[in-house]
Short mmCIF file of C-alpha atoms and ligand atoms in Angstrom, two decimals:
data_model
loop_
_atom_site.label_atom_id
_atom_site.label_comp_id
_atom_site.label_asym_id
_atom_site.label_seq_id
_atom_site.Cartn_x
_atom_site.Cartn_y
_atom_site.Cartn_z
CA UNK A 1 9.70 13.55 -4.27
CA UNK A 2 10.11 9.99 -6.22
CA UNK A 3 8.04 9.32 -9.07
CA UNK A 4 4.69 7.64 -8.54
CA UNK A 5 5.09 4.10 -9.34
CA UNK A 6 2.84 2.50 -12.16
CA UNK A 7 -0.54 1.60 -10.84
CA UNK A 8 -1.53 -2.10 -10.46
CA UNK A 9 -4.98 -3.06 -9.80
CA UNK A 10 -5.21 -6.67 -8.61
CA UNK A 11 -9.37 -7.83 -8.12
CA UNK A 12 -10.13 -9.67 -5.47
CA UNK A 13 -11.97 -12.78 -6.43
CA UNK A 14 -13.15 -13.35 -3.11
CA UNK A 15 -16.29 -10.95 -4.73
CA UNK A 16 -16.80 -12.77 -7.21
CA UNK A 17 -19.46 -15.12 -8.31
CA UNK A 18 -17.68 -18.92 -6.74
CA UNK A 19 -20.08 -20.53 -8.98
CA UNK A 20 -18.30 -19.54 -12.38
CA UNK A 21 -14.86 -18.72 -10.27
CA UNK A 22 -13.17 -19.40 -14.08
CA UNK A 23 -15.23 -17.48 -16.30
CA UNK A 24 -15.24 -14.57 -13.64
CA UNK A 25 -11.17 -14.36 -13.51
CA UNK A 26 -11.08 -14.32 -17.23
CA UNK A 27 -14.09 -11.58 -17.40
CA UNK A 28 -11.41 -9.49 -15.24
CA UNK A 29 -8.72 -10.29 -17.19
CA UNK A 30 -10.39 -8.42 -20.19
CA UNK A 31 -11.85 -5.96 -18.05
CA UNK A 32 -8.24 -4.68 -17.46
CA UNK A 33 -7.03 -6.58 -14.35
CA UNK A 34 -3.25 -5.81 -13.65
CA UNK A 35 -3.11 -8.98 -11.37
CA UNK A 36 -5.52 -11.91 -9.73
CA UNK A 37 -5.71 -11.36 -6.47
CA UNK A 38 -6.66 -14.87 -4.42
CA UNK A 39 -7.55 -14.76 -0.85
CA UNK A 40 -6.57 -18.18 0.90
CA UNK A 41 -8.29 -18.44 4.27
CA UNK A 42 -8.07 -21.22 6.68
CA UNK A 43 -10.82 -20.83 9.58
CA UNK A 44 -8.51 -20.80 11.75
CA UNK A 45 -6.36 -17.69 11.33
CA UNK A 46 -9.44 -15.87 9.84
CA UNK A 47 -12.48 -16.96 10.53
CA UNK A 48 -13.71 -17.34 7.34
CA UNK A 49 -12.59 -20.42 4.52
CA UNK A 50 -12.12 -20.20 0.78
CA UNK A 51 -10.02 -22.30 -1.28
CA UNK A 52 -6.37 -23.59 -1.41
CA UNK A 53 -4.13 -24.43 -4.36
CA UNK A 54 -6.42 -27.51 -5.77
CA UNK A 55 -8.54 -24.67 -7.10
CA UNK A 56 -6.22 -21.95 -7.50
CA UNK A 57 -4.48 -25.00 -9.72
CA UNK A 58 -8.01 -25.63 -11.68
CA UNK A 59 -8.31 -21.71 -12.52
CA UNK A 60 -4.90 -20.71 -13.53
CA UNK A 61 -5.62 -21.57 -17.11
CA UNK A 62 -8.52 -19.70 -17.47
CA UNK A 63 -5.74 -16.64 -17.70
CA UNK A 64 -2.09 -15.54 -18.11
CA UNK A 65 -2.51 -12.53 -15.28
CA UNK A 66 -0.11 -12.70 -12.85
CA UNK A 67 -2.04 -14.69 -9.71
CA UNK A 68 -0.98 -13.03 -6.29
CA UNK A 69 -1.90 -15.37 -3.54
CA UNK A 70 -2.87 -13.45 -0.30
CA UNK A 71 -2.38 -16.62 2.30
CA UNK A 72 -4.65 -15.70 5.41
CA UNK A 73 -3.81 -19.05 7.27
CA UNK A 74 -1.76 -19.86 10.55
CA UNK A 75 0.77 -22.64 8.69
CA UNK A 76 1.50 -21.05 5.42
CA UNK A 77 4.84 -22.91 5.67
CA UNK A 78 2.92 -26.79 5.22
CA UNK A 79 2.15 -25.69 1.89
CA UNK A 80 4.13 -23.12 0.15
CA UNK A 81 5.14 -26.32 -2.64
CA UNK A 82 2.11 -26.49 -3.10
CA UNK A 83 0.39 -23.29 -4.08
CA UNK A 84 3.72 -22.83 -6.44
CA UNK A 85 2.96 -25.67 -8.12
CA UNK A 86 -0.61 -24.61 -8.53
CA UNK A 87 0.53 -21.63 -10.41
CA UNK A 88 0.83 -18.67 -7.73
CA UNK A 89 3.45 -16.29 -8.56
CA UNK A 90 3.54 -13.85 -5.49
CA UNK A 91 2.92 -15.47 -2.17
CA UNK A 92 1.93 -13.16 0.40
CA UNK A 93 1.94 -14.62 4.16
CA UNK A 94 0.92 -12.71 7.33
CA UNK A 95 3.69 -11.86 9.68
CA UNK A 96 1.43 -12.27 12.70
CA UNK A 97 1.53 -16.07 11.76
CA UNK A 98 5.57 -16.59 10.94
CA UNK A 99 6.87 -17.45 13.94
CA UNK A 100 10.57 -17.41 11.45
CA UNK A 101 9.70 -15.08 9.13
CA UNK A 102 13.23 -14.84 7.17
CA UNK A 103 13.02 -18.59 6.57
CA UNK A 104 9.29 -18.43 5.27
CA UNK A 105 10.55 -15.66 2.94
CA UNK A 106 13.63 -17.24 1.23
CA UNK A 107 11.65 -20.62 1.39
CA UNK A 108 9.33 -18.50 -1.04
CA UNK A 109 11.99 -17.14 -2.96
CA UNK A 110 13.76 -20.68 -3.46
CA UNK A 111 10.12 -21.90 -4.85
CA UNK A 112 11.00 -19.24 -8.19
CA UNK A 113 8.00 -17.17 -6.40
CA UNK A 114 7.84 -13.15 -5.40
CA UNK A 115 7.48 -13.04 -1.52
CA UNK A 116 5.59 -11.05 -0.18
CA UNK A 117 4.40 -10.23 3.74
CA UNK A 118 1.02 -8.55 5.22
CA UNK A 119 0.59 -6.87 8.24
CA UNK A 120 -2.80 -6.46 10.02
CA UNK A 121 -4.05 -3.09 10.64
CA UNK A 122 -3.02 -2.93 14.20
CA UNK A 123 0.68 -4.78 13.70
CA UNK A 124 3.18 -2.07 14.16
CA UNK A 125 5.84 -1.84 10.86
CA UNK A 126 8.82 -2.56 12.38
CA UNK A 127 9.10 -6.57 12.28
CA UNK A 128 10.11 -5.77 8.38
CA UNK A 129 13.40 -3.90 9.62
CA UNK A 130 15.34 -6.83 9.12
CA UNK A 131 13.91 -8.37 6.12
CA UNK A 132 14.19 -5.88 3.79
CA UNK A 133 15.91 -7.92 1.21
CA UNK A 134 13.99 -10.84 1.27
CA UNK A 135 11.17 -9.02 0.31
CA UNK A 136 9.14 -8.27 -3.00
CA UNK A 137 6.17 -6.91 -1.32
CA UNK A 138 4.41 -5.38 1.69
CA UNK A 139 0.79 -5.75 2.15
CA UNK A 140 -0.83 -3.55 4.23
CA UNK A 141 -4.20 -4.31 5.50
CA UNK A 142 -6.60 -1.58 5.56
CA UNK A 143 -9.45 -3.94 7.16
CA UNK A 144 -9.06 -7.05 9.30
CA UNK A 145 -8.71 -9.92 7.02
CA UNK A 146 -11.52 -12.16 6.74
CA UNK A 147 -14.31 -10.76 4.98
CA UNK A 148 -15.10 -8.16 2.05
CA UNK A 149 -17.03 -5.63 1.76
CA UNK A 150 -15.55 -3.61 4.85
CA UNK A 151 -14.87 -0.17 5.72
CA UNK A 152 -11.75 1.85 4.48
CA UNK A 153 -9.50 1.81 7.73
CA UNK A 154 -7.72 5.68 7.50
CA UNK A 155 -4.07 4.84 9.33
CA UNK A 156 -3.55 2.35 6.30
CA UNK A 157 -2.27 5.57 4.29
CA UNK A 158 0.40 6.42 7.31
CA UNK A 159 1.11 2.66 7.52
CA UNK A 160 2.30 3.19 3.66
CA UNK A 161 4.06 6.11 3.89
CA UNK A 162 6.03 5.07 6.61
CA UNK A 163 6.89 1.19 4.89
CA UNK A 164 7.83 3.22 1.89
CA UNK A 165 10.39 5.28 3.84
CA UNK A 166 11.67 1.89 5.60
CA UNK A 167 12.11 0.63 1.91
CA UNK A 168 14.35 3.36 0.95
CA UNK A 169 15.13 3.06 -2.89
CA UNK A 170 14.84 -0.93 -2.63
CA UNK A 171 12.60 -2.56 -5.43
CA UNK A 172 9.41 -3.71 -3.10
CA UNK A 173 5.81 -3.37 -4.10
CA UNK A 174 3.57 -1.86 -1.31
CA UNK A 175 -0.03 -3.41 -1.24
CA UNK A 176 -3.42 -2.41 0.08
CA UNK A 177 -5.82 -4.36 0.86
CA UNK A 178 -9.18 -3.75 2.10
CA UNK A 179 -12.02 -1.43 1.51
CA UNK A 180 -10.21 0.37 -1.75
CA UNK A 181 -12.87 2.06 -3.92
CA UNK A 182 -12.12 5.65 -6.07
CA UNK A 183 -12.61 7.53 -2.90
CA UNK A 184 -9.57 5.64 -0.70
CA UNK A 185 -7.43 4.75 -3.42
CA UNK A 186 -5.80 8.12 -4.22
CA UNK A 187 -5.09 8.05 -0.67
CA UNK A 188 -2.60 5.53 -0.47
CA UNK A 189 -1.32 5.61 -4.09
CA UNK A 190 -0.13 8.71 -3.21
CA UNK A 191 1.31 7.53 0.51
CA UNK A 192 3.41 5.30 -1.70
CA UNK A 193 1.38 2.14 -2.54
CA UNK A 194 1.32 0.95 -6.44
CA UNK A 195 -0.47 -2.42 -5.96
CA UNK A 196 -3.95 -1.89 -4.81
CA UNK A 197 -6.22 -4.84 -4.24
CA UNK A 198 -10.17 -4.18 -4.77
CA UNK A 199 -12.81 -7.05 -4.49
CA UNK A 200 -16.49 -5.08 -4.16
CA UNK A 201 -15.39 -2.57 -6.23
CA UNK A 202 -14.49 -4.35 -8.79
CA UNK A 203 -17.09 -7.27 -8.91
CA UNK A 204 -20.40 -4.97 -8.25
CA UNK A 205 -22.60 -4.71 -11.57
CA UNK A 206 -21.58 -9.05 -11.90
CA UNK A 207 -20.66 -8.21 -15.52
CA UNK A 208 -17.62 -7.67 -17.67
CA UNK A 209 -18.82 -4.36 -18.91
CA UNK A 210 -19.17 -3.16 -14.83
CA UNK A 211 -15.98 -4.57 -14.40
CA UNK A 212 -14.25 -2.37 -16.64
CA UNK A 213 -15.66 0.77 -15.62
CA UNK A 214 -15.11 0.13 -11.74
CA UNK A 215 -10.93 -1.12 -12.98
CA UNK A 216 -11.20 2.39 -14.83
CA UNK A 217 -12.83 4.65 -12.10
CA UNK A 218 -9.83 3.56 -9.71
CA UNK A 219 -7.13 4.36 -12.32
CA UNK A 220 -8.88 7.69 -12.92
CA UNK A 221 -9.20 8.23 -9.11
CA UNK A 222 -5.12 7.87 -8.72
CA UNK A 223 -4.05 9.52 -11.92
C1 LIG B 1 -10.01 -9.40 3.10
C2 LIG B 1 -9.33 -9.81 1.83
C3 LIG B 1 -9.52 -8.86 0.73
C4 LIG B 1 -10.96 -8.64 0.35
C5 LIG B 1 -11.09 -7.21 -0.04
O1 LIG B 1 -9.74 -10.30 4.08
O2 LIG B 1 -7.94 -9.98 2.03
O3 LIG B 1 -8.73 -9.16 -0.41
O4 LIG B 1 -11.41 -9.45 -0.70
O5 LIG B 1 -12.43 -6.95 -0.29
P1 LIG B 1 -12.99 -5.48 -0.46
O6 LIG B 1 -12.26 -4.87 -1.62
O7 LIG B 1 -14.44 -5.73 -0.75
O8 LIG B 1 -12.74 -4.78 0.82
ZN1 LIG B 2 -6.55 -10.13 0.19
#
């Protein structure tokens, strides 16, 4: 059995408060954030809209976290420039919206960003068989993109388990995304994921101090 890759915990600002998006990123940051996690949403391939890079440009000063951009739009490939410029450092795109995947992915790479790609909970894993290399990072979804606050979907675990086999000793990062509290977590750190991605459970209390604990509670969970 391989060693357990170091945990990452990566918030989900998409529970935060929008209204201080700034001071609520840098709250994180000292609350013990691994990484910023930034849901990008289009209406279109979710149904739900957020932001884009003008404001993912406007907060990236407010700390020196890596920012992990989670694009949940049908074009990512009109603005990949564009959200490197604006400071994101992965870019994550869905691979139910690449139509040419392999060129999406080194047209990430060739930006100086990580690349990483998500697959929806019912997208079978093997479209990654042939883009192995190109990758940094598989997301898997463990709700249907679009919203937060949503129930814990159990296959994500097997999903993991069965990327991290795929991956063989390659260098990727496996994701999860969706519904990740103390209770799923262990579950698919120990299928094999290291980044996990947490918006309610992080942002409920809507203070740093709450913050910290619900960051802590999640490492304690896995460890
Ligand atoms: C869902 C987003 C998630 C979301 C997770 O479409 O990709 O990042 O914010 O929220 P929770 O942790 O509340 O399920
Ligand atoms: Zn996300």
């Amino acid at each position: 059995m391989a060693q357990p890759r170091p945990l990452l915990i990566a918030p989900s600002v998409l529970a935060s408060d929008f209204g201080k998006l700034g001071a609520e990123i840098a709250a994180v940051d000292r609350a013990g954030a691994d990484w910023i996690h930034l849901d990008v949403m289009d209406g279109h391939f979710v149904p739900n809209l957020t932001f884009g890079p003008p404001i993912i440009k406007a907060v990236r000063g407010t700390t020196n976290k890596f920012f992990d951009a989670h694009l949940m739009v049908s074009n990512p490939d009109a603005l990949l420039g564009e959200y490197a410029a604006a400071g994101a450092e992965m870019i994550t795109v869905h691979i139910e919206a690449c139509t040419h995947l392999h060129r999406t992915l080194a047209a990430i790479r060739e930006l100086g960003c990580k690349a990483g790609v998500s697959l929806n909970p019912a997208t079978p894993i093997h479209g990654l068989e042939y883009v192995l290399d190109q990758l940094d990072m598989v997301l898997v979804m463990s709700v249907n993109p679009g919203f937060g606050g949503q129930k814990y979907i159990p296959e994500a675990a097997q999903k993991v388990a069965a990327i991290r086999h795929m991956l063989g000793e390659r260098d990727v990062h496996i994701q999860v995304d969706g519904g990740v509290t103390p209770e799923t977590a262990p579950l698919v750190y120990h299928a094999g994921a290291d980044v996990l991605v947490a918006g309610s459970a992080v942002f409920k209390g809507g203070e740093e101090s709450a913050y910290k604990a619900n960051i802590e509670a999640i490492r304690q969970a896995c460890a």
